[in-house]
Amino acid sequence: MKEVMTEPAFDFEEMLRASERQVADAGELERRTADMLGRAESSDGRVKVAWSAENEFAELAIDPRALREGSEKLAETIMNVTRTAKQDLQRQVKELTEELFGASGNPMEVQPDPAELQETIEGVRDLFSGGLRDANRLLEQMRKAFER
């Protein structure tokens, strides 16, 4: 007698739950990154920068004593502190994505730019939302067909 091999049934409900979790995690990532600020200050504490997820200055504080060093030195200091603040923001976003998605599913490994990541998150959320609507319609059609 031959043994009949059956493949495990595809679990639509589990697929929907997994998709809903991913959408929720993507939404959580988007909400939490919107409020994040990368912060840095110069070694003498005279220039302080906060950089936002919208890729812009959120705060810039310059102690009047920093103005005495000349415009070139001040400009260089502002650029260096801004770069450090951006790196701080990227670190925070990376830690959050690892917290939400795990290290192996970290979208930051593919797109380290926070602005691009935000766009990707919004696109993924929209994609999953559309997919969930389509899957729900399909399940409803299947349910109606089986009830007949």
XYZ file of N, CA and C in Angstrom:
444
model
N 0.836 -1.165 0.000
C 0.000 0.000 0.000
C 0.890 1.240 0.000
N 0.576 2.123 -0.918
C 1.348 3.354 -1.023
C 0.844 4.374 -0.025
N 1.813 5.067 0.542
C 1.457 6.130 1.480
C 1.227 7.417 0.698
N 0.129 8.075 0.960
C -0.188 9.306 0.261
C 0.423 10.472 1.030
N 1.231 11.222 0.331
C 1.871 12.385 0.944
C 0.966 13.591 0.709
N 0.656 14.259 1.755
C -0.144 15.465 1.617
C 0.684 16.645 2.072
N 0.544 17.710 1.336
C 1.239 18.932 1.711
C 0.432 19.641 2.782
N 1.121 20.288 3.696
C 0.376 21.034 4.708
C -0.460 22.128 4.051
N -1.637 22.336 4.552
C -2.526 23.354 4.010
C -1.947 24.735 4.276
N -2.152 25.608 3.330
C -1.700 26.979 3.496
C -2.635 27.667 4.478
N -2.078 28.281 5.475
C -2.873 28.898 6.533
C -3.058 30.385 6.243
N -4.224 30.714 5.630
C -4.513 32.106 5.312
C -4.584 32.971 6.570
N -5.169 32.425 7.605
C -5.301 33.189 8.849
C -3.933 33.567 9.413
N -3.001 32.609 9.408
C -1.650 32.903 9.914
C -0.961 33.940 9.034
N -1.165 33.827 7.723
C -0.591 34.803 6.803
C -1.147 36.198 7.111
N -2.437 36.289 7.341
C -3.046 37.575 7.668
C -2.524 38.116 8.992
N -2.411 37.248 9.989
C -1.888 37.697 11.295
C -0.453 38.190 11.157
N 0.366 37.472 10.407
C 1.765 37.886 10.208
C 1.829 39.219 9.472
N 0.992 39.384 8.465
C 0.963 40.645 7.722
C 0.508 41.787 8.612
N -0.493 41.531 9.429
C -0.984 42.565 10.347
C 0.101 42.961 11.351
N 0.872 41.975 11.829
C 1.976 42.280 12.754
C 3.025 43.150 12.066
N 3.349 42.813 10.820
C 4.347 43.587 10.082
C 3.860 45.004 9.829
N 2.587 45.152 9.500
C 2.025 46.488 9.284
C 2.073 47.282 10.587
N 1.701 46.637 11.681
C 1.728 47.310 12.986
C 3.158 47.718 13.350
N 4.127 46.829 13.121
C 5.531 47.159 13.421
C 6.024 48.304 12.545
N 5.640 48.290 11.272
C 6.050 49.379 10.372
C 5.432 50.698 10.824
N 4.172 50.656 11.241
C 3.529 51.869 11.751
C 4.189 52.369 13.021
N 4.540 51.429 13.893
C 5.226 51.790 15.138
C 6.580 52.417 14.833
N 7.302 51.851 13.888
C 8.599 52.403 13.495
C 8.424 53.825 12.962
N 7.430 54.023 12.129
C 7.181 55.349 11.563
C 6.826 56.353 12.663
N 5.948 55.967 13.574
C 5.550 56.878 14.659
C 6.743 57.246 15.547
N 7.523 56.245 15.906
C 8.616 56.495 16.840
C 9.783 57.234 16.196
N 10.053 57.002 14.922
C 11.152 57.719 14.271
C 10.785 59.174 14.027
N 9.503 59.474 13.870
C 9.084 60.860 13.631
C 9.483 61.768 14.794
N 9.520 61.225 15.998
C 9.847 62.022 17.180
C 11.323 61.972 17.567
N 12.105 61.194 16.863
C 13.509 61.040 17.235
C 14.338 62.250 16.834
N 15.329 62.536 17.665
C 16.304 63.572 17.357
C 17.699 63.015 17.607
N 18.576 63.218 16.635
C 19.984 62.918 16.846
C 20.620 64.153 17.457
N 21.434 63.959 18.471
C 22.026 65.102 19.175
C 23.550 64.973 19.205
N 24.200 66.140 19.166
C 25.660 66.180 19.299
C 26.063 67.586 19.716
N 27.264 67.672 20.267
C 27.815 68.975 20.618
C 29.317 68.957 20.396
N 29.860 70.132 20.208
C 31.300 70.245 20.002
C 32.030 69.875 21.290
N 33.318 69.605 21.162
C 34.097 69.165 22.323
C 34.123 70.221 23.431
N 34.036 71.484 23.054
C 34.022 72.542 24.071
C 32.605 72.892 24.529
N 31.598 72.239 23.941
C 30.207 72.466 24.335
C 29.616 73.765 23.824
N 30.302 74.445 22.925
C 29.832 75.755 22.465
C 28.885 75.680 21.268
N 28.863 74.536 20.581
C 27.946 74.347 19.457
C 27.183 73.052 19.707
N 25.847 73.163 19.676
C 24.987 72.001 19.909
C 23.981 71.904 18.769
N 23.775 70.664 18.297
C 22.868 70.426 17.178
C 21.944 69.268 17.521
N 20.695 69.417 17.103
C 19.743 68.302 17.119
C 19.248 68.155 15.687
N 19.281 66.920 15.172
C 18.909 66.636 13.789
C 17.659 65.765 13.796
N 16.659 66.141 12.995
C 15.377 65.435 13.002
C 15.301 64.368 11.920
N 14.321 63.506 12.055
C 14.092 62.448 11.066
C 13.665 63.023 9.720
N 13.174 64.257 9.708
C 12.790 64.901 8.449
C 14.009 65.434 7.706
N 15.207 65.075 8.204
C 16.469 65.445 7.568
C 16.704 66.951 7.595
N 16.525 67.524 8.781
C 16.756 68.958 8.930
C 17.160 69.293 10.359
N 17.680 70.506 10.511
C 18.018 70.980 11.853
C 16.738 71.068 12.678
N 16.772 70.495 13.849
C 15.667 70.678 14.790
C 16.072 71.729 15.813
N 17.369 71.761 16.110
C 17.899 72.735 17.056
C 19.342 73.055 16.673
N 19.700 74.295 16.847
C 21.084 74.726 16.669
C 21.351 75.784 17.724
N 22.295 75.508 18.601
C 22.652 76.455 19.660
C 24.133 76.784 19.523
N 24.421 78.062 19.443
C 25.806 78.521 19.323
C 26.083 79.490 20.472
N 27.001 79.108 21.309
C 27.435 79.972 22.407
C 28.156 81.167 21.786
N 27.888 82.379 22.242
C 28.552 83.565 21.675
C 30.077 83.472 21.663
N 30.640 82.729 22.604
C 32.106 82.595 22.632
C 32.633 81.856 21.406
N 31.788 81.019 20.778
C 32.214 80.289 19.581
C 32.418 81.231 18.403
N 31.757 82.384 18.436
C 31.880 83.351 17.347
C 33.263 83.984 17.298
N 33.971 83.950 18.379
C 35.311 84.551 18.448
C 36.349 83.759 17.654
N 36.042 82.529 17.357
C 37.011 81.679 16.662
C 37.051 81.933 15.164
N 36.185 82.759 14.641
C 36.172 83.052 13.217
C 35.145 82.211 12.478
N 34.724 82.731 11.341
C 33.638 82.096 10.590
C 34.029 80.729 10.013
N 35.259 80.585 9.534
C 35.678 79.304 8.958
C 35.693 78.201 10.013
N 36.253 78.504 11.155
C 36.315 77.522 12.252
C 34.898 77.187 12.739
N 34.053 78.206 12.861
C 32.675 77.979 13.300
C 31.916 77.118 12.293
N 32.074 77.419 11.013
C 31.405 76.635 9.969
C 31.862 75.175 10.021
N 33.146 74.959 10.170
C 33.681 73.596 10.262
C 33.119 72.875 11.486
N 33.055 73.579 12.602
C 32.517 72.980 13.831
C 31.052 72.615 13.646
N 30.269 73.514 13.057
C 28.846 73.234 12.829
C 28.687 72.021 11.913
N 29.474 71.937 10.857
C 29.393 70.791 9.936
C 29.733 69.483 10.657
N 30.792 69.493 11.452
C 31.200 68.279 12.171
C 30.154 67.854 13.207
N 29.627 68.813 13.939
C 28.627 68.492 14.969
C 27.338 68.009 14.301
N 26.974 68.611 13.174
C 25.783 68.174 12.436
C 25.951 66.742 11.946
N 27.108 66.432 11.409
C 27.394 65.070 10.942
C 27.257 64.071 12.097
N 27.773 64.438 13.254
C 27.690 63.564 14.426
C 26.243 63.404 14.886
N 25.475 64.480 14.827
C 24.054 64.400 15.206
C 23.285 63.487 14.249
N 23.584 63.566 12.951
C 22.943 62.676 11.974
C 23.299 61.218 12.276
N 24.553 60.967 12.597
C 24.985 59.608 12.933
C 24.275 59.110 14.190
N 24.079 60.001 15.157
C 23.363 59.632 16.369
C 21.923 59.231 16.035
N 21.278 59.993 15.157
C 19.917 59.653 14.734
C 19.901 58.308 14.012
N 20.848 58.080 13.118
C 20.915 56.804 12.400
C 21.108 55.641 13.364
N 21.924 55.839 14.387
C 22.126 54.795 15.394
C 20.818 54.485 16.109
N 20.092 55.530 16.492
C 18.822 55.329 17.191
C 17.814 54.589 16.313
N 17.737 54.974 15.042
C 16.800 54.326 14.121
C 17.196 52.864 13.922
N 18.488 52.609 13.799
C 18.954 51.229 13.637
C 18.583 50.387 14.853
N 18.790 50.925 16.046
C 18.435 50.190 17.268
C 16.937 49.904 17.320
N 16.130 50.875 16.924
C 14.681 50.687 16.942
C 14.247 49.644 15.921
N 14.815 49.688 14.713
C 14.427 48.700 13.704
C 14.839 47.301 14.133
N 15.990 47.178 14.778
C 16.395 45.863 15.282
C 15.461 45.402 16.388
N 15.015 46.337 17.228
C 14.067 45.996 18.289
C 12.742 45.498 17.700
N 12.261 46.183 16.663
C 10.961 45.842 16.084
C 11.015 44.669 15.115
N 12.071 44.601 14.297
C 12.130 43.604 13.230
C 13.169 42.514 13.458
N 14.027 42.670 14.458
C 15.116 41.718 14.668
C 16.295 42.089 13.799
N 17.451 41.644 14.197
C 18.679 42.014 13.477
C 18.680 41.498 12.045
N 18.123 40.315 11.815
C 18.160 39.748 10.466
C 17.166 40.417 9.526
N 16.114 41.038 10.058
C 15.126 41.690 9.221
C 15.236 43.198 9.270
N 16.398 43.682 9.592
C 16.591 45.110 9.772
C 16.649 45.817 8.424
N 15.654 46.642 8.096
C 15.681 47.351 6.821
C 16.836 48.342 6.720
N 17.432 48.713 7.853
C 18.557 49.648 7.823
C 19.776 49.041 7.141
N 19.878 47.731 7.103
C 21.001 47.100 6.419
C 20.931 47.353 4.922
N 19.724 47.571 4.405
C 19.532 47.824 2.989
C 19.508 49.319 2.705
N 18.842 50.111 3.563
C 18.686 51.543 3.354
C 19.025 52.293 4.636
N 20.252 52.708 4.810
C 20.618 53.351 6.059
C 20.152 54.800 6.196
N 19.651 55.416 5.131
C 19.219 56.806 5.215
C 17.830 56.878 5.847
N 17.668 57.589 6.982
C 16.370 57.638 7.664
C 15.234 58.165 6.793
N 15.488 59.153 5.950
C 14.429 59.693 5.094
C 13.963 58.633 4.093
N 14.905 57.916 3.495
C 14.545 56.841 2.569
C 13.839 55.719 3.312
N 14.300 55.428 4.528
C 13.661 54.392 5.330
C 12.214 54.756 5.619
N 11.964 56.009 5.953
C 10.598 56.445 6.242
C 9.712 56.239 5.017
N 10.209 56.600 3.841
C 9.454 56.393 2.608
C 9.189 54.903 2.391
N 10.193 54.076 2.646
C 10.043 52.634 2.485
C 8.993 52.093 3.446
N 9.031 52.555 4.686
C 8.068 52.100 5.685
C 6.652 52.450 5.254
N 6.473 53.679 4.773
C 5.145 54.091 4.324
C 4.684 53.229 3.153
N 5.602 52.944 2.228
C 5.259 52.092 1.091
C 4.910 50.680 1.509
N 5.675 50.123 2.443
C 5.404 48.773 2.937
C 4.049 48.737 3.629
N 3.777 49.763 4.455
C 2.494 49.823 5.153
C 1.349 49.852 4.142
N 1.468 50.698 3.117
C 0.422 50.783 2.096
C 0.277 49.468 1.344
N 1.405 48.831 1.035
C 1.380 47.550 0.336
C 0.665 46.486 1.155
N 1.028 46.372 2.427
C 0.391 45.375 3.273
C -1.080 45.685 3.504
N -1.421 46.948 3.648
C -2.822 47.308 3.842
C -3.643 46.896 2.629
N -3.109 47.182 1.446
C -3.796 46.764 0.220
C -3.868 45.250 0.112
N -2.785 44.582 0.463
C -2.769 43.116 0.423
C -3.753 42.511 1.402
N -3.865 43.110 2.570
C -4.825 42.619 3.564
C -6.254 42.783 3.069
N -6.546 43.914 2.450
C -7.902 44.113 1.900
C -8.191 43.068 0.839
N -7.230 42.833 -0.061
C -7.425 41.837 -1.118
C -7.596 40.433 -0.535
N -6.764 40.101 0.441
C -6.861 38.779 1.066
C -8.191 38.611 1.789
N -8.648 39.645 2.464
C -9.942 39.569 3.149
C -11.073 39.376 2.148
N -11.026 40.075 1.015
C -12.039 39.896 -0.027
C -12.018 38.460 -0.552
N -10.816 37.937 -0.787
C -10.680 36.569 -1.280
C -11.230 35.572 -0.271
N -10.893 35.745 0.983
C -11.407 34.851 2.026
C -12.921 34.924 2.121
N -13.472 36.106 2.001
C -14.932 36.269 2.048
C -15.578 35.565 0.856
N -14.990 35.686 -0.330
C -15.511 35.003 -1.510
C -15.438 33.490 -1.328
N -14.334 33.000 -0.763
C -14.180 31.562 -0.536
C -15.202 31.068 0.493
N -15.414 31.847 1.542
C -16.376 31.465 2.568
C -17.770 31.353 1.959
N -18.154 32.345 1.146
C -19.473 32.331 0.504
C -19.598 31.133 -0.437
N -18.519 30.824 -1.154
C -18.560 29.698 -2.082
C -18.734 28.375 -1.333
N -18.099 28.238 -0.193
C -18.219 26.996 0.596
C -19.565 26.878 1.284
N -20.237 27.990 1.537
C -21.539 27.957 2.195
C -22.647 27.517 1.255
N -22.415 27.607 -0.031
C -23.435 27.251 -1.013
C -23.659 25.783 -1.102
